[in-house]
Coordinates of C-alpha atoms in Angstrom, one line a residue:
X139 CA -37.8 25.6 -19.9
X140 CA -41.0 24.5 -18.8
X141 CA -41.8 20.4 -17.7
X142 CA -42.8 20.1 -14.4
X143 CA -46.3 18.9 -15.9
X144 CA -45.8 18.8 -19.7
X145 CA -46.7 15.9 -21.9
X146 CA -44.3 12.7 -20.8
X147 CA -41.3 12.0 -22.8
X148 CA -37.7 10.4 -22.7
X149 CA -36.3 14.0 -20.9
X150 CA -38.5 13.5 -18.5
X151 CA -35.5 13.0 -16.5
X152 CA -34.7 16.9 -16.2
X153 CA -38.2 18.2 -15.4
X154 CA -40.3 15.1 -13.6
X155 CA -39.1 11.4 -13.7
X156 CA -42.7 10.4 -12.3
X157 CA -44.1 11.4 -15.5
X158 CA -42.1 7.9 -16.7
X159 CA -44.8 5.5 -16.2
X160 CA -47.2 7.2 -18.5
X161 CA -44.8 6.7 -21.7
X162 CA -46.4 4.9 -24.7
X163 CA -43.0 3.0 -25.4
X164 CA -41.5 1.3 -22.7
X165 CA -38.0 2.1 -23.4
X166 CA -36.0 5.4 -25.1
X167 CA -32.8 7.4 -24.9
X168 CA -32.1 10.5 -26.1
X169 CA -28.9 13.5 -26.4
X170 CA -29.1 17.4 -25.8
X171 CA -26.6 19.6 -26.9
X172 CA -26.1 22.9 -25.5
X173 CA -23.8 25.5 -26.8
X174 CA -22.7 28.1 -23.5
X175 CA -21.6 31.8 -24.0
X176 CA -21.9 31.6 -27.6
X177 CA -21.2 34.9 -28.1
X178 CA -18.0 35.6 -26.3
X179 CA -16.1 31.5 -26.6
X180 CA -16.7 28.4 -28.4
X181 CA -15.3 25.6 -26.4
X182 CA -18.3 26.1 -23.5
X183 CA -20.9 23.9 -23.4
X184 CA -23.6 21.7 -21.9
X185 CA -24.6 18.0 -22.7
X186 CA -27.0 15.5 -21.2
X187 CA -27.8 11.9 -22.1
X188 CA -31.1 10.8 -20.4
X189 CA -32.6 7.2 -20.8
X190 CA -35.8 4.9 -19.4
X191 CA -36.8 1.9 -18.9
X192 CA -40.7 0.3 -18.4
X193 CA -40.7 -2.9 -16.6
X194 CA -44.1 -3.0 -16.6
X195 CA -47.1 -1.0 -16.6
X196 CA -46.5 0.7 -13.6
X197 CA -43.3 1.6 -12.9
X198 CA -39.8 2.7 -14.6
X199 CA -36.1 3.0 -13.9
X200 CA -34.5 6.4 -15.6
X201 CA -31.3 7.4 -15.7
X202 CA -29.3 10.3 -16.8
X203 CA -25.6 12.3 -17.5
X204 CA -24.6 15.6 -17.0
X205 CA -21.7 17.1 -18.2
X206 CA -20.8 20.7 -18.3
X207 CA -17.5 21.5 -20.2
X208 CA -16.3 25.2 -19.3
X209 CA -13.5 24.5 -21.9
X210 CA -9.9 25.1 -22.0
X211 CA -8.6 28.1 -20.0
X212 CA -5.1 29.5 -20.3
X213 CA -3.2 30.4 -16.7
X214 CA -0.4 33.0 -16.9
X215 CA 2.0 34.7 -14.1
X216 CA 1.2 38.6 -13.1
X217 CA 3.8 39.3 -16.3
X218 CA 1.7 37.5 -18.6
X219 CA 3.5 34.5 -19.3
X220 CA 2.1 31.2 -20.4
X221 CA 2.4 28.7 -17.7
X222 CA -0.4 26.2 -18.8
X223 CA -4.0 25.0 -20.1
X224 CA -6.7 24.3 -17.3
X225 CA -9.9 22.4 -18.5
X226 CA -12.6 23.0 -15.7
X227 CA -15.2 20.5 -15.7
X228 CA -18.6 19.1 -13.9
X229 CA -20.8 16.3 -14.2
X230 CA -23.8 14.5 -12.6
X231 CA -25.4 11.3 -12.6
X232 CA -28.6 10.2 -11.1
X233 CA -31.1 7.1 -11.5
X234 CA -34.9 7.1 -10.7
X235 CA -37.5 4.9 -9.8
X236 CA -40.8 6.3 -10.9
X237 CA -44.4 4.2 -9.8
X238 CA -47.7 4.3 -10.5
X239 CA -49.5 5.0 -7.7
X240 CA -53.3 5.3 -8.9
X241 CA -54.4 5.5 -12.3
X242 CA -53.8 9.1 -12.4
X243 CA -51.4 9.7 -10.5
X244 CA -47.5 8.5 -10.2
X245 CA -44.7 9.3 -8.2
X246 CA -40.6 9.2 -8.2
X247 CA -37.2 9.2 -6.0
X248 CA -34.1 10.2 -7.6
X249 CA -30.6 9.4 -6.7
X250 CA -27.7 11.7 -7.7
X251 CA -23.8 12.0 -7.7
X252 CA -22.3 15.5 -8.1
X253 CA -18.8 15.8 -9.2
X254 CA -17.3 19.6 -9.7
X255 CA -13.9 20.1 -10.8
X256 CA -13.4 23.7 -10.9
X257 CA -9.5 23.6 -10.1
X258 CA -7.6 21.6 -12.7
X259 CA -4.6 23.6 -12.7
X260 CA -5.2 26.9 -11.1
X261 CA -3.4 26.0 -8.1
X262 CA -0.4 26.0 -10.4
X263 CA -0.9 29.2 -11.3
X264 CA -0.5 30.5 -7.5
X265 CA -4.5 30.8 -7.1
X266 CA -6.4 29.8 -3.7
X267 CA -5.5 26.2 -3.1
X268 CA -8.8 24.2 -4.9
X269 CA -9.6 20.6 -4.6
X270 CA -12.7 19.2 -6.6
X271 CA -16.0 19.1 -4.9
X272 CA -17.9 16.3 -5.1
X273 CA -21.9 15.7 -3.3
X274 CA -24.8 13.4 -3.1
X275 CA -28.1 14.3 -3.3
X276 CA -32.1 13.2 -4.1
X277 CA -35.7 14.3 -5.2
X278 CA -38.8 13.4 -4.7
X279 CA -41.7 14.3 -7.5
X280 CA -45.4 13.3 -8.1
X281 CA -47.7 14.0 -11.5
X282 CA -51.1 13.9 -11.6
X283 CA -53.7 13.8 -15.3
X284 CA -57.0 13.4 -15.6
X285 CA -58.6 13.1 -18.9
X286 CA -61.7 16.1 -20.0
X287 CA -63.8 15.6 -22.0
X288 CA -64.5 18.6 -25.0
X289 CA -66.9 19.2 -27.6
X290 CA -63.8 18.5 -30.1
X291 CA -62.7 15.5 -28.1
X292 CA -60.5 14.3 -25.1
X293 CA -58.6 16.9 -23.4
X294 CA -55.9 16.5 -20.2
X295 CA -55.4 18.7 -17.4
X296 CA -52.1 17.8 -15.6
X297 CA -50.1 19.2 -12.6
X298 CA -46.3 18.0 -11.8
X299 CA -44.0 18.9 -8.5
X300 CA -40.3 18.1 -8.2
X301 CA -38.0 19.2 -5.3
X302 CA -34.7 18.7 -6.6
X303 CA -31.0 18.4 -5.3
X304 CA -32.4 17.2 -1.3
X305 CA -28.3 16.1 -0.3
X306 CA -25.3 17.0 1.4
X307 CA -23.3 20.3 0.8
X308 CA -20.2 21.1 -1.5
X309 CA -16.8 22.1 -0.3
X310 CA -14.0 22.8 -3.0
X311 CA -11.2 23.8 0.2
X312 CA -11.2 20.6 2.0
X313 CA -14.0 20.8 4.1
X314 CA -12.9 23.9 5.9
X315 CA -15.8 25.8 4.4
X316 CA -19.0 24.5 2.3
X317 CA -21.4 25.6 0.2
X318 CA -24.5 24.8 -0.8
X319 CA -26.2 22.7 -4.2
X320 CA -28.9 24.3 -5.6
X321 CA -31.4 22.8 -3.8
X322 CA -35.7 23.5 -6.0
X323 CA -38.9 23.6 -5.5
X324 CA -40.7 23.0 -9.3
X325 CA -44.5 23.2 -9.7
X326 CA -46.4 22.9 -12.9
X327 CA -49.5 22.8 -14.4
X328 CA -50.9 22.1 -18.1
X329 CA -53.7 21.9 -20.2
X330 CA -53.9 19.7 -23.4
X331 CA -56.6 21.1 -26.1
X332 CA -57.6 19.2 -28.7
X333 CA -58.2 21.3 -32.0
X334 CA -59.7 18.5 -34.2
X335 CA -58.1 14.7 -34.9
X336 CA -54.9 15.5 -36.1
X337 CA -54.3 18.8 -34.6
X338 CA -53.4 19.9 -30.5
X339 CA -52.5 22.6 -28.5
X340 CA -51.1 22.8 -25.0
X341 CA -50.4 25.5 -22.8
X342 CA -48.2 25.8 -19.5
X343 CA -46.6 27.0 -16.8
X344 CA -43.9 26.4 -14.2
X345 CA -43.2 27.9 -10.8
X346 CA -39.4 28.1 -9.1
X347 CA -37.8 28.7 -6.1
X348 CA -34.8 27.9 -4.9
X349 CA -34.7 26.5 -1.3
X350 CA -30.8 28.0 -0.7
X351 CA -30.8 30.1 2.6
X352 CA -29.5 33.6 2.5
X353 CA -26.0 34.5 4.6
X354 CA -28.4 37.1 6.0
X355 CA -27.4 38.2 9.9
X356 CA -25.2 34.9 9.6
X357 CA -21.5 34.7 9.9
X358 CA -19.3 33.3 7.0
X359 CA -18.8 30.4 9.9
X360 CA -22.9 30.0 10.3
X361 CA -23.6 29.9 7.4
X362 CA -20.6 27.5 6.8
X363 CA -22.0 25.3 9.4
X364 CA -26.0 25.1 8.8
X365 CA -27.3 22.2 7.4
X366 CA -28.8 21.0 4.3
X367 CA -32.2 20.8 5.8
X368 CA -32.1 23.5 7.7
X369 CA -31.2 25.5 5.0
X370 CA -34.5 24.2 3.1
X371 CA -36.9 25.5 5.7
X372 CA -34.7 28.6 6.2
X373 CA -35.1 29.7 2.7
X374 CA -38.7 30.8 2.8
X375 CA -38.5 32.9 5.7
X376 CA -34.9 34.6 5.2
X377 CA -35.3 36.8 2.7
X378 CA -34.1 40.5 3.9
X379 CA -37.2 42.5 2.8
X380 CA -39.6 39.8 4.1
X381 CA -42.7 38.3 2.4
X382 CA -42.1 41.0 -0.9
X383 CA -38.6 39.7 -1.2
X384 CA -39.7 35.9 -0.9
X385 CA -42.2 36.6 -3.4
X386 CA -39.5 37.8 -6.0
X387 CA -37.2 35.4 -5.6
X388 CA -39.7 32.5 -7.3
X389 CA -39.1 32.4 -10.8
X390 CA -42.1 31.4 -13.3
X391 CA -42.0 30.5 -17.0
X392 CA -45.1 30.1 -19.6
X393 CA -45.3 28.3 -22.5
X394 CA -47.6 27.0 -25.5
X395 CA -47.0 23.4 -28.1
X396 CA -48.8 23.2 -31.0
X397 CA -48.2 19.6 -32.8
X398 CA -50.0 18.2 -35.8
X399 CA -50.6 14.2 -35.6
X400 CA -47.4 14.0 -32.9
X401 CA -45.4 14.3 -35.9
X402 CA -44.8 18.2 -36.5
X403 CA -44.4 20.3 -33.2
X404 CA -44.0 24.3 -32.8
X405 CA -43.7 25.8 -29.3
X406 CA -42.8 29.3 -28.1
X407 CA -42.6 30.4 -24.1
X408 CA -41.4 32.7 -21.8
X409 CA -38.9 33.1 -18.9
X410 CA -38.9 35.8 -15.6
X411 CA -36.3 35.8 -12.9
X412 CA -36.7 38.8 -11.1
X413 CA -33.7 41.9 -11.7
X414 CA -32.8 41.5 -7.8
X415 CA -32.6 37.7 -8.2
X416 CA -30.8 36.9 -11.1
X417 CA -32.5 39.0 -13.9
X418 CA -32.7 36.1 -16.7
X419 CA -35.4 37.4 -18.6
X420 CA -35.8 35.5 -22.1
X421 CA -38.2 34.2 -24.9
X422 CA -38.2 30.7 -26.7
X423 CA -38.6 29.5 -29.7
X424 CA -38.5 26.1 -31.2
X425 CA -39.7 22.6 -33.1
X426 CA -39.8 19.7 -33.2
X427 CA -40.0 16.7 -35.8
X428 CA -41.1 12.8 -35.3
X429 CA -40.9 10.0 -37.3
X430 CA -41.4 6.5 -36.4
X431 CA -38.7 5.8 -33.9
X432 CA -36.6 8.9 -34.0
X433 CA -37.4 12.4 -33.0
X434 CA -35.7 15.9 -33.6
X435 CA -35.7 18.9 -31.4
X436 CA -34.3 22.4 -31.6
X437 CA -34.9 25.6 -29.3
X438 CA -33.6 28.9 -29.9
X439 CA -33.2 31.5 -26.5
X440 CA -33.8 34.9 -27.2
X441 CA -32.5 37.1 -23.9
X442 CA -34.3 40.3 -23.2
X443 CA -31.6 41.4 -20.5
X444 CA -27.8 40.9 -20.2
X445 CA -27.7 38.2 -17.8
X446 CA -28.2 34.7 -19.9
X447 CA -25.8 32.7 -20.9
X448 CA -27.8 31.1 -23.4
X449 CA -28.8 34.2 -25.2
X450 CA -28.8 33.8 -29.0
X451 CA -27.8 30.2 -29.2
X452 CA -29.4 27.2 -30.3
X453 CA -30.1 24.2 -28.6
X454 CA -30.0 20.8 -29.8
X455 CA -32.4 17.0 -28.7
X456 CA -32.2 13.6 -30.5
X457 CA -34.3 11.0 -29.2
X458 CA -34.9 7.0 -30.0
X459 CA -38.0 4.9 -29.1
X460 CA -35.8 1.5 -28.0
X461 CA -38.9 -0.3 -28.2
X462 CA -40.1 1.1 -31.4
X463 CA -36.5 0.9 -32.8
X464 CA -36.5 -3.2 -32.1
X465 CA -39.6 -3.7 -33.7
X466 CA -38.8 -1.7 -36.6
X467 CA -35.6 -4.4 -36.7
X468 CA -37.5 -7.1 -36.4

């Protein structure tokens, strides 16, 4: 869960679209698989479908698809009885332009639609009257490398920033009331080592916060009412217990790669929310394999409190170089 600043690749999407331009192939796709709540259901889970293109050497167009299934969920009366099957669903879709802006340093826009269906038939069941909720939304990000040079050969240093989800609000009751998107502030640094020819470490590290006010002194209706933006600049000042509070409620996450000839990858990190803020605490562990035009991931999440979703579950990436793939055809 680190990738504000990591190595480029076709996911770049998710972490830091600027990173784009910086791709060796100038075109790839590639599918994640998430499986949600693993432990308590089966029909929960998370997908995402991420793609780029290189028009030339200095900038890209990236695209991806969210979809988050929460499965099929069975509405009964107070008595019990079967009245029918709800399938709550979301998804989100959002295109970036990424550019290269020195030849170091690159920046991107993003463009995203937000769709939330969290009714589908729970109105039928005599629950608050739901309507979908749908918003727009943006982010800006930048990514910056320089090359260092080591006794064992080139090294990188590299730091990434994305603020994430910059739009209009959510309402699922008509507009009478609305709520806010999860509006964040990523930043990232890492640090590329090279063992030998054939052999490389990285290391790093992310920083989050979410830029979502507080309701605090703020009447449902106030809070109702303020605005996206306002709510941004609100969020680091708001917190109850003052600059201590702020401070907790950033979230940070550390990681290490180790790949052999960009073939044969092994990585392992760490993620801290803090208790009062969400209290995902978990470690990661996963690989990687790459062959020609087609590459392999897996992750597994290993919670050390009671609060992820994700705990114990595996998660699954496959990923084409386009432009390797119509070579290879050729």
């Amino acid at each position: 869960d680190i990738g504000a600043a990591t190595t480029p690749d076709v996911n770049s999407q998710r972490w830091n679209p600027a990173k784009y331009v910086f791709m060796e192939s100038d075109a790839g796709v590639s599918l994640s698989y998430t499986p949600w709540l693993r432990k308590l259901v089966s029909d929960i889970n998370l997908s995402y479908l991420s793609g780029y293109w290189k028009f030339d050497q200095s900038s890209a167009l990236s695209a991806s698809l969210r979809y988050f299934s929460l499965g099929q969920i069975d509405m009964t009366d107070i008595q019990g009885t079967f009245i029918q099957s709800a399938h709550p669903n979301e998804y989100a879709f959002d295109v970036a332009y990424s550019r290269l802006l020195s030849e170091n340093f690159s920046a991107a826009v993003t463009l995203r639609f937000i769709y939330s269906d969290l009714n589908n038939g729970i109105n039928a069941a005599g629950g608050t009257e739901m309507y979908p909720g749908s918003a727009v939304a943006g982010d800006v990000s930048a990514y910056y490398k320089t090359p260092i040079t080591l006794q064992n050969g080139d090294g990188k240093l590299a730091f990434g920033l994305n603020i994430s989800n910059i739009g209009s609000k959510i309402s699922y009751d008509g507009n009478s009331t609305s709520n806010f998107i999860p509006t964040n502030l990523r930043l990232g640094g890492s640090f590329d080592y090279p063992i030998d020819n054939y052999n490389k470490l990285s290391i790093s590290a992310d920083l989050n916060k979410l830029l979502v006010p507080t309701q605090n002194n703020l009447t449902e209706k106030q809070y109702s009412d303020l605005s996206p933006i306002s709510g941004i600049f609100r969020s680091f000042t708001d917190a109850p217990g003052g600059f201590k509070e702020e401070m907790e409620e950033i979230m940070w996450s550390i990681g290490a790669e180790y790949a052999y000839n960009n073939q044969f990858f092994v990585r392992g990190g760490y993620f801290n929310e803090n208790q009062y803020k969400g209290n995902r605490k978990y470690f990661t562990a996963g690989a990687g394999f790459k062959l020609n035009v087609f590459q392999l991931d897996a992750a597994y999440v290993i919670s050390t409190s009671q609060s992820n979703p994700l705990d114990q579950t595996l998660r699954f990436s496959l990923s084409f170089d386009l432009f390797g793939l119509k070579n290879l055809v050729k």
